[in-house]
Tab-separated table of C-alpha atoms in Angstrom:
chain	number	residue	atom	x	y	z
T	1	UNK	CA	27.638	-1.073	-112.827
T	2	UNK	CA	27.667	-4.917	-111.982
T	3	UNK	CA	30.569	-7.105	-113.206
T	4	UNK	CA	30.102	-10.341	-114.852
T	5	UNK	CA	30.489	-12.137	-111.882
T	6	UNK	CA	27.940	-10.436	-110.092
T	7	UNK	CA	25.875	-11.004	-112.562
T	8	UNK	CA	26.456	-14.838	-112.485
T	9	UNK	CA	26.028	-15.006	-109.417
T	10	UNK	CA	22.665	-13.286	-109.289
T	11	UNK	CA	21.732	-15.714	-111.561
T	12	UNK	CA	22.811	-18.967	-109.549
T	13	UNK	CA	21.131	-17.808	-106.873
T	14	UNK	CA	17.593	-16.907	-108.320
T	15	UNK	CA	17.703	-20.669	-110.517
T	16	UNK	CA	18.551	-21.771	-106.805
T	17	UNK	CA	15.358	-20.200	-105.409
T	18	UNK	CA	13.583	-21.910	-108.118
T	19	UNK	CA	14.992	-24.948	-108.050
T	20	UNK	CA	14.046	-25.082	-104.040
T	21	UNK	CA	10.250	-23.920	-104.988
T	22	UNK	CA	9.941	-26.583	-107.506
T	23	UNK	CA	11.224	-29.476	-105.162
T	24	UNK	CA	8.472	-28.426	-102.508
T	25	UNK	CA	5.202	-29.960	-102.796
T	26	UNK	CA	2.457	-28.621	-100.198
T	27	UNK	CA	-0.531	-31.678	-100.335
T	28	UNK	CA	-3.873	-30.478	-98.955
T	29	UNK	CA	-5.827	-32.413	-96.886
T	30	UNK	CA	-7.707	-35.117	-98.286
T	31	UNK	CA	-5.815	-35.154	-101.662
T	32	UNK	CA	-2.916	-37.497	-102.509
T	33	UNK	CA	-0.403	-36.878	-105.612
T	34	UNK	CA	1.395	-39.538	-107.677
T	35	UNK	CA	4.979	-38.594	-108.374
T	36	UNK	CA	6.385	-39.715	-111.584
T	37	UNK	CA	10.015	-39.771	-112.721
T	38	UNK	CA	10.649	-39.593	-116.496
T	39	UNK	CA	7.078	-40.656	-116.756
T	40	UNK	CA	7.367	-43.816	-114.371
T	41	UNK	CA	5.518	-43.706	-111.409
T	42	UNK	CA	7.684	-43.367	-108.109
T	43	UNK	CA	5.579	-42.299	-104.852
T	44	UNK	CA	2.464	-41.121	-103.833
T	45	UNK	CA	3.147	-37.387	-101.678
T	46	UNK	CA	0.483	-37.369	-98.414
T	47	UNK	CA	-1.233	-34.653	-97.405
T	48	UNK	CA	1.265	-31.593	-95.978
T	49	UNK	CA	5.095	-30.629	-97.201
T	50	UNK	CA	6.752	-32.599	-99.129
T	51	UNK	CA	9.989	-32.746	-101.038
T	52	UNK	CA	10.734	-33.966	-104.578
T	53	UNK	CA	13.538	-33.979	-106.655
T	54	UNK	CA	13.183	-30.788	-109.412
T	55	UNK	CA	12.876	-31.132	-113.065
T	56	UNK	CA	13.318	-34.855	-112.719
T	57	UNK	CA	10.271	-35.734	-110.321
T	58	UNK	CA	6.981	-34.076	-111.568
T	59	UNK	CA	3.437	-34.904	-109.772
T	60	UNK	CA	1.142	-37.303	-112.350
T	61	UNK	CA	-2.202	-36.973	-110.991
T	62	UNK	CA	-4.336	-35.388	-107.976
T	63	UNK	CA	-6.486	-37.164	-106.384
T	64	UNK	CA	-9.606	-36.543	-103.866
T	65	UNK	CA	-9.597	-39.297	-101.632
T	66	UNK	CA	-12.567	-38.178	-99.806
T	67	UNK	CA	-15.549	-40.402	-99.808
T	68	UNK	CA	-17.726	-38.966	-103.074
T	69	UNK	CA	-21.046	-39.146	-104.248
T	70	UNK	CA	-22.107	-39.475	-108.046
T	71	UNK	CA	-25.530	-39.719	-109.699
T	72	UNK	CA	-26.992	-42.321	-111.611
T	73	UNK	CA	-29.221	-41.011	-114.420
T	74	UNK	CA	-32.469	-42.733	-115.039
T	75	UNK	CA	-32.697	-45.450	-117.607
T	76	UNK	CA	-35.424	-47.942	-118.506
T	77	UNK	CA	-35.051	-51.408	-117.126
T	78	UNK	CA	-37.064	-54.360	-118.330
T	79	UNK	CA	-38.672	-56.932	-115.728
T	80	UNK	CA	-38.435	-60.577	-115.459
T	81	UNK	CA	-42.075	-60.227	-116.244
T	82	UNK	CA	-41.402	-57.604	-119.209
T	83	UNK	CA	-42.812	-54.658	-117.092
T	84	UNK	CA	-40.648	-51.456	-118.192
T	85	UNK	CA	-39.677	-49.235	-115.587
T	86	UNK	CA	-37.420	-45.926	-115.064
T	87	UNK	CA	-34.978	-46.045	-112.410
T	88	UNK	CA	-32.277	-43.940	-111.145
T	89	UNK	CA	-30.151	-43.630	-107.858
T	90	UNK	CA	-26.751	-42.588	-106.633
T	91	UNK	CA	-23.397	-44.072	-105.670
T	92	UNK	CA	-21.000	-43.385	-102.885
T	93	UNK	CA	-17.121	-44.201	-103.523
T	94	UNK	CA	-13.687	-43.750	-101.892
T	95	UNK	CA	-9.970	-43.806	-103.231
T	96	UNK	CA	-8.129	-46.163	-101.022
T	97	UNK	CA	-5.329	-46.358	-103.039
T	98	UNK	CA	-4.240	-43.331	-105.362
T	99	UNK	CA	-1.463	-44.876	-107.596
T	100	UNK	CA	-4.059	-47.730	-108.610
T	101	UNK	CA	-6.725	-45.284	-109.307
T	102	UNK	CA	-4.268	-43.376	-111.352
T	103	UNK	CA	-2.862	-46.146	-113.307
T	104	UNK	CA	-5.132	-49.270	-113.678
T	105	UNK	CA	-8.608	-47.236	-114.492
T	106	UNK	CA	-8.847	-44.201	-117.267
T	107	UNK	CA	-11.347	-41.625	-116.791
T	108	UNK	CA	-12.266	-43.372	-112.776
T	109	UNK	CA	-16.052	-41.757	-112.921
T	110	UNK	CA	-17.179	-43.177	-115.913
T	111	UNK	CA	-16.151	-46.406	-115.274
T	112	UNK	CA	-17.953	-46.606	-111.893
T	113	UNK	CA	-20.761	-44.952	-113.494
T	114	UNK	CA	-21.216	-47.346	-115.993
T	115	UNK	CA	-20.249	-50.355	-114.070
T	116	UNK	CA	-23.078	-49.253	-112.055
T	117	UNK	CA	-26.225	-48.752	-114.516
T	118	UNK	CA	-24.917	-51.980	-116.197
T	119	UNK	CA	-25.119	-54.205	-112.735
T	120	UNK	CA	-28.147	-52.346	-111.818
T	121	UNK	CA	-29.762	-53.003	-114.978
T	122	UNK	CA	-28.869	-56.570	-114.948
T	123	UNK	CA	-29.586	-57.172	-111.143
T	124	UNK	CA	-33.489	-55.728	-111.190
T	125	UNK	CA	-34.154	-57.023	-114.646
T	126	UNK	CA	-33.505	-60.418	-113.055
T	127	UNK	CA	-36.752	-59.433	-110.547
T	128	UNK	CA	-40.526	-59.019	-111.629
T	129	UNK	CA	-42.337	-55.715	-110.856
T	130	UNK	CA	-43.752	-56.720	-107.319
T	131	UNK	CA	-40.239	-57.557	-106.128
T	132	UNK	CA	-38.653	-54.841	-107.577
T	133	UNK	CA	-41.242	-52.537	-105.902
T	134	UNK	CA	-41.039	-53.964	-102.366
T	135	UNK	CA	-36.872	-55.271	-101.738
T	136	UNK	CA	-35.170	-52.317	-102.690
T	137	UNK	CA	-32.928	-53.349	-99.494
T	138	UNK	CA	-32.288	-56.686	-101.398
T	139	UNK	CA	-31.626	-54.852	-105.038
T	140	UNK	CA	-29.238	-52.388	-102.766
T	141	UNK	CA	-27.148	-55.350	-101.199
T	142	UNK	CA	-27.106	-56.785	-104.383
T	143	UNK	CA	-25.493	-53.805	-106.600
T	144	UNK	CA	-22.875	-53.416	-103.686
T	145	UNK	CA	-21.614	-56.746	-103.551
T	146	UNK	CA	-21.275	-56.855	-107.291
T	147	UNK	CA	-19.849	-53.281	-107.703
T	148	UNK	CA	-17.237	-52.992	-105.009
T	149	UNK	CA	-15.404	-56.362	-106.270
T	150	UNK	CA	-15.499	-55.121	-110.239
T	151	UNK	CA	-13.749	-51.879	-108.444
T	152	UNK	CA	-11.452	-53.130	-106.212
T	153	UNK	CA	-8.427	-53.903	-108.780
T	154	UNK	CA	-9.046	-50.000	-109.224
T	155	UNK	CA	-8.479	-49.308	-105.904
T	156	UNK	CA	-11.746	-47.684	-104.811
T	157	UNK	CA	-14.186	-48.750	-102.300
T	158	UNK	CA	-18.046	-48.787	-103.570
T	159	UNK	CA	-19.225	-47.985	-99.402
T	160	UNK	CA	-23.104	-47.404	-100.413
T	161	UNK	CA	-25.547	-48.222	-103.867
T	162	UNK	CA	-28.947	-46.761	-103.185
T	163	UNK	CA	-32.024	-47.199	-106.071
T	164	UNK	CA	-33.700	-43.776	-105.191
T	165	UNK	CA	-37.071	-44.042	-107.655
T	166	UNK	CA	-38.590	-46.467	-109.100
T	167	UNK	CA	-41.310	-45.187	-111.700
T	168	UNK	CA	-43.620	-47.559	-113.627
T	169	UNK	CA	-45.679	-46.527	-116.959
T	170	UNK	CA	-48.829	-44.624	-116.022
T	171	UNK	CA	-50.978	-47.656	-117.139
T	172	UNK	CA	-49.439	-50.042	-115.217
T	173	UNK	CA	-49.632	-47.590	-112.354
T	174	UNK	CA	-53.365	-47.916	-112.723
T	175	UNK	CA	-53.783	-51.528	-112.634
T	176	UNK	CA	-51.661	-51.420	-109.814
T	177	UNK	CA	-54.110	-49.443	-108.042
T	178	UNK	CA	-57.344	-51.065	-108.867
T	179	UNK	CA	-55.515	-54.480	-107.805
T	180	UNK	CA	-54.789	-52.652	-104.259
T	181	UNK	CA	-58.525	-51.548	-104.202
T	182	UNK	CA	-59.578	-55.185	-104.952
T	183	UNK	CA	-57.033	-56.612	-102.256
T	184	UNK	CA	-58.447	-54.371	-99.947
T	185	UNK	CA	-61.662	-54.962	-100.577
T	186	UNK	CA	-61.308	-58.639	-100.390
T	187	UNK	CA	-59.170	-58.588	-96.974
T	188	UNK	CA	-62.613	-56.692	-96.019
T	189	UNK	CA	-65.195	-59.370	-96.763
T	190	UNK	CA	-62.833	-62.018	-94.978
T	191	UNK	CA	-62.860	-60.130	-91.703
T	192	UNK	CA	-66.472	-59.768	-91.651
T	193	UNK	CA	-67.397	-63.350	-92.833
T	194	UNK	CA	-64.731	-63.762	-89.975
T	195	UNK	CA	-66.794	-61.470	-87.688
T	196	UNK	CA	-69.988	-63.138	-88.468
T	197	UNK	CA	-68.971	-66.966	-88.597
T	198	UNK	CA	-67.344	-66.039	-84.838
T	199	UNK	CA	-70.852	-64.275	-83.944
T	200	UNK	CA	-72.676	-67.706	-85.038
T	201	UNK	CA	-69.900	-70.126	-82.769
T	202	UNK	CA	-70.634	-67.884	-79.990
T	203	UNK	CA	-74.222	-67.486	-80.213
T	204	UNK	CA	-74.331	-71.805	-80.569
T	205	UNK	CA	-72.064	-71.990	-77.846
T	206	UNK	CA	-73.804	-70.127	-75.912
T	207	UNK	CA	-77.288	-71.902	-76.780
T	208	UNK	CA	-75.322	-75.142	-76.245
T	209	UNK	CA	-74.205	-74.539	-72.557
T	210	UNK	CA	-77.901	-73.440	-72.034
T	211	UNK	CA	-79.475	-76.293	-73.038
T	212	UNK	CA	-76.690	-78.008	-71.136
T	213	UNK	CA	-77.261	-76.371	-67.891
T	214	UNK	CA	-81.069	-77.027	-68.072
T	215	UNK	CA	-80.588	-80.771	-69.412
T	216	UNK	CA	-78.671	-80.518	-66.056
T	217	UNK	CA	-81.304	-78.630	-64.026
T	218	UNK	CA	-83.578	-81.607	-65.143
T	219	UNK	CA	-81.767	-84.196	-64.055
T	220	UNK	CA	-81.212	-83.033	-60.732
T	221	UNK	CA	-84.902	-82.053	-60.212
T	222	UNK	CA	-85.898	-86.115	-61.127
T	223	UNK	CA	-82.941	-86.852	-59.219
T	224	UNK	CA	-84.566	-84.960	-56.225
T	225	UNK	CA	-88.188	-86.324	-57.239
T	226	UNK	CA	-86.878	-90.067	-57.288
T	227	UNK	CA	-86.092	-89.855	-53.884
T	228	UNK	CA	-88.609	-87.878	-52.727
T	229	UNK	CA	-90.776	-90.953	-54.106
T	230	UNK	CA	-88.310	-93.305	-52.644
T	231	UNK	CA	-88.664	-91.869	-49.109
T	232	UNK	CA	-92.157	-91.557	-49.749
T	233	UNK	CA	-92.187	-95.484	-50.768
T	234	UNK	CA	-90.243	-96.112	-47.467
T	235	UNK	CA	-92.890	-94.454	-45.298
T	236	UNK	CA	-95.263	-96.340	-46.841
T	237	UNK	CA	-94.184	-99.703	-46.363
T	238	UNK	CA	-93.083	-98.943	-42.585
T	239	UNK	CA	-96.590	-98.013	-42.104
T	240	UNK	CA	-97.942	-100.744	-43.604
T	241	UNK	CA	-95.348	-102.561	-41.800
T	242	UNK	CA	-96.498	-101.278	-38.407
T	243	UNK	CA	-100.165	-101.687	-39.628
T	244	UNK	CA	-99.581	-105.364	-40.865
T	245	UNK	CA	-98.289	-106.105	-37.336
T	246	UNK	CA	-101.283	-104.637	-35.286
T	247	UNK	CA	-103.417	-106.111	-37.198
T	248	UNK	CA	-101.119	-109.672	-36.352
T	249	UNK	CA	-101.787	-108.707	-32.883
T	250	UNK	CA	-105.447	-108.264	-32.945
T	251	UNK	CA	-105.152	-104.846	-32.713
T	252	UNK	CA	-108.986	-103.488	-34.811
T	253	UNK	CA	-108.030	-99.871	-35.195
T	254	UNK	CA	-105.315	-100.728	-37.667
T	255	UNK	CA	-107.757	-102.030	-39.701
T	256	UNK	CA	-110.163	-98.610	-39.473
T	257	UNK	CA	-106.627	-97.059	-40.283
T	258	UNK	CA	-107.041	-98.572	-43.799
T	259	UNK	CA	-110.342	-98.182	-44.216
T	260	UNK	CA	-109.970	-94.540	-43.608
T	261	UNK	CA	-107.660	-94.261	-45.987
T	262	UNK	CA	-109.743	-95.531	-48.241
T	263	UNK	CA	-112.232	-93.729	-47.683
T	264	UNK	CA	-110.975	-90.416	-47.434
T	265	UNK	CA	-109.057	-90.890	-51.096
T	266	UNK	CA	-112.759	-91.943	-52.590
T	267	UNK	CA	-114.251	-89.476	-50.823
T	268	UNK	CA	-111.342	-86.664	-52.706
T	269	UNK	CA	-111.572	-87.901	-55.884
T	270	UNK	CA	-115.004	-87.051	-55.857
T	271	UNK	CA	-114.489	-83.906	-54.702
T	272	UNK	CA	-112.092	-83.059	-57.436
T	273	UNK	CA	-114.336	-84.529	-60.690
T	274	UNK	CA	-114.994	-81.590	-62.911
T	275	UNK	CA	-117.962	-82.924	-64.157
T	276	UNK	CA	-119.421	-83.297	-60.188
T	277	UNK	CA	-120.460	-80.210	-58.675
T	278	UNK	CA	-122.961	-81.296	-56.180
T	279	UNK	CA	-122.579	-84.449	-53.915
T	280	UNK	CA	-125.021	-86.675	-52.404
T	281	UNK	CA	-123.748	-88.953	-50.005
T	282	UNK	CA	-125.425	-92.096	-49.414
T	283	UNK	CA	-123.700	-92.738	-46.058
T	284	UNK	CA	-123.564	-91.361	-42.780
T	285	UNK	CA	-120.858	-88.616	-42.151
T	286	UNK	CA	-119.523	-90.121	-38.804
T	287	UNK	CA	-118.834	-93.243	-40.435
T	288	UNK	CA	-115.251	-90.907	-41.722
T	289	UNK	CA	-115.424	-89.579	-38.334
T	290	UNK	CA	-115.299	-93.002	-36.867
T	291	UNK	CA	-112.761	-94.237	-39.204
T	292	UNK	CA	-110.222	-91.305	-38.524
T	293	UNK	CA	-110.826	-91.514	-34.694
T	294	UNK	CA	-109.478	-95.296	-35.648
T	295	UNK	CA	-106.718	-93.714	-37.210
T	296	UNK	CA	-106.474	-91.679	-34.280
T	297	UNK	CA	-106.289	-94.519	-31.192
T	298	UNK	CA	-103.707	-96.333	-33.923
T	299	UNK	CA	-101.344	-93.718	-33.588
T	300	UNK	CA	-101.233	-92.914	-30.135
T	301	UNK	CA	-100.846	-96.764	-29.515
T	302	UNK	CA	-97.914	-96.454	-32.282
T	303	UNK	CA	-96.645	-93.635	-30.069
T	304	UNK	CA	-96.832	-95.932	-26.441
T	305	UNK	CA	-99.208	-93.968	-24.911
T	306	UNK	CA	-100.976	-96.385	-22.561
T	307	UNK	CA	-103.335	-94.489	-20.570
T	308	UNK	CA	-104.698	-92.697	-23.665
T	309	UNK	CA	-104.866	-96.872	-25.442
T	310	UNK	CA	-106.930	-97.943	-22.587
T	311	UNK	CA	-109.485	-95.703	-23.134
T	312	UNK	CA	-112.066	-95.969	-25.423
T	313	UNK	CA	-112.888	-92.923	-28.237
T	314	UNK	CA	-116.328	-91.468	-28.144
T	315	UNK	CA	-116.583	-91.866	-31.701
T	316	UNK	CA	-114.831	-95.270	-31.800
T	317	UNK	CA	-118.165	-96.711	-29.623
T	318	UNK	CA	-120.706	-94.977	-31.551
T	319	UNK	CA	-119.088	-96.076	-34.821
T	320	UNK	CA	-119.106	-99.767	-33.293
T	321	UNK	CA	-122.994	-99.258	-31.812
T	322	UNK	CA	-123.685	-98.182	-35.174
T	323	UNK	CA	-122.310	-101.133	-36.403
């Protein structure tokens, strides 16, 4: 049978136990406690073993202070141009500080939650329907900015704000379309008055540097026939230059040389009437004979043939005994 000491004893040591047990705190990771002494906060306690005073030091609140993520439930939102829409979307938050979550907010969540669906309602109904549809970036930024400084006396860091849908009324969803459609359909017609106004500048540049290259082709064929003409021209006055000076010197074949010529251009033109198909010639045929042998004795005294000068043509002396 135990004695009273033993028994008091027993006891001192067990309430020691106790004691011990209470004044050890284990702290998971990624949770953070707030100590309070007679209800006044004292510490925070960090993840692993920790040691508090018993019965006077008693942990005030747990905390996660692991980045969480919390839905936003749709609402309706009114446009700048009075369109009503549904959106929704989430929000990501950390604790960076667990005493100020603990003691400057009540009820952390709700807070955030409606900080957010107020901003978020304010933000996009600042934007009409076309904006809000197409710079959700922009409404994300926005919400952020405005978010993470209401929270930061809280202690809590807003890291990301994301709109996730976006739904318009059914009717306006329609109109919507049909003004797609119509876009569409007029980006269409542009390109192919596009198409065909390019076809036409092609097709009348193309008939341009034509009519270019054969106003060109013109010009440099009466180019070349001006001084074919002008050679021609030349020709003509040095013969008539050589001719003019035999005749100077007494010389009587240069004038046969003309009369030839004469002749024998009267003669074609004749020959080429279209009203004149049969000729009657009122003149003796070696009169032309004469008058090119003329031609004849003038050009081989042009030429300095001597021995050939001297001598007299056959039909030279019967065109002169005919004369």
């Amino acid at each position: 049978m135990l004695s009273a000491f033993s028994i008091f004893a027993i006891a001192v040591v067990v309430l020691a136990v106790i004691l011990v047990l209470m004044g050890v705190k284990s702290v998971p990771q990624g949770t953070e406690y707030t100590i309070e002494r007679f209800g006044r906060y004292t510490k925070t306690l960090s993840p692993g073993l920790n040691l508090i005073v018993p019965i006077v030091d008693r942990v005030g609140a747990e905390l996660n202070m692991m980045e969480t993520v919390m839905d936003v439930p749709s609402q309706e939102v009114i446009t700048k141009d009075n369109a009503s829409v549904q959106v929704d979307g989430v929000v990501f938050y950390q604790i960076l500080d667990a005493a100020m979550a603990a003691y400057e907010v009540r009820n952390l969540e709700r807070a955030i939650l409606n900080l957010t669906m107020t901003n978020i309602r304010t933000v996009m109904g600042s934007m009409d329907l076309d904006s809000l549809l197409s710079q959700r970036d922009k409404i994300n930024a926005e919400l952020i900015t405005v978010v993470d400084e209401a929270t930061a006396p809280w202690g809590v860091k807003v890291t990301r704000i994301d709109i996730k849908d976006i739904t318009p009324p059914a009717d306006l969803v329609e109109s919507m379309a049909r003004q797609m459609k119509a876009e569409r359909d007029k980006r269409a017609n542009i390109l192919e008055a596009e198409g065909i106004r390019q076809a036409q500048i092609l097709r009348a540049e193309g008939l341009k540097q034509s009519a270019i290259l054969e106003a060109e082709g013109r010009k440099e064929s009466a180019f070349r026939d001006a001084e074919a003409r002008e050679r021609e021209a030349e020709a003509e006055a040095k013969a008539a230059e050589s001719v003019s000076k035999a005749i100077a010197e007494g010389d009587i074949q240069a004038i046969n040389y003309f009369i030839a010529q004469k002749y024998v251009e009267a003669f074609g033109k004749f020959a080429d009437s279209p009203n004149q198909k049969t000729m009657i010639l009122p003149m003796e045929a070696t009169g032309i004979l004469g008058s090119i042998a003329g031609v004849a004795e003038l050009a081989k005294s042009a030429l300095g043939d001597d021995s050939t000068t001297s001598s007299k043509s056959p039909w030279a002396t019967d065109n002169k005994d005919g004369a």
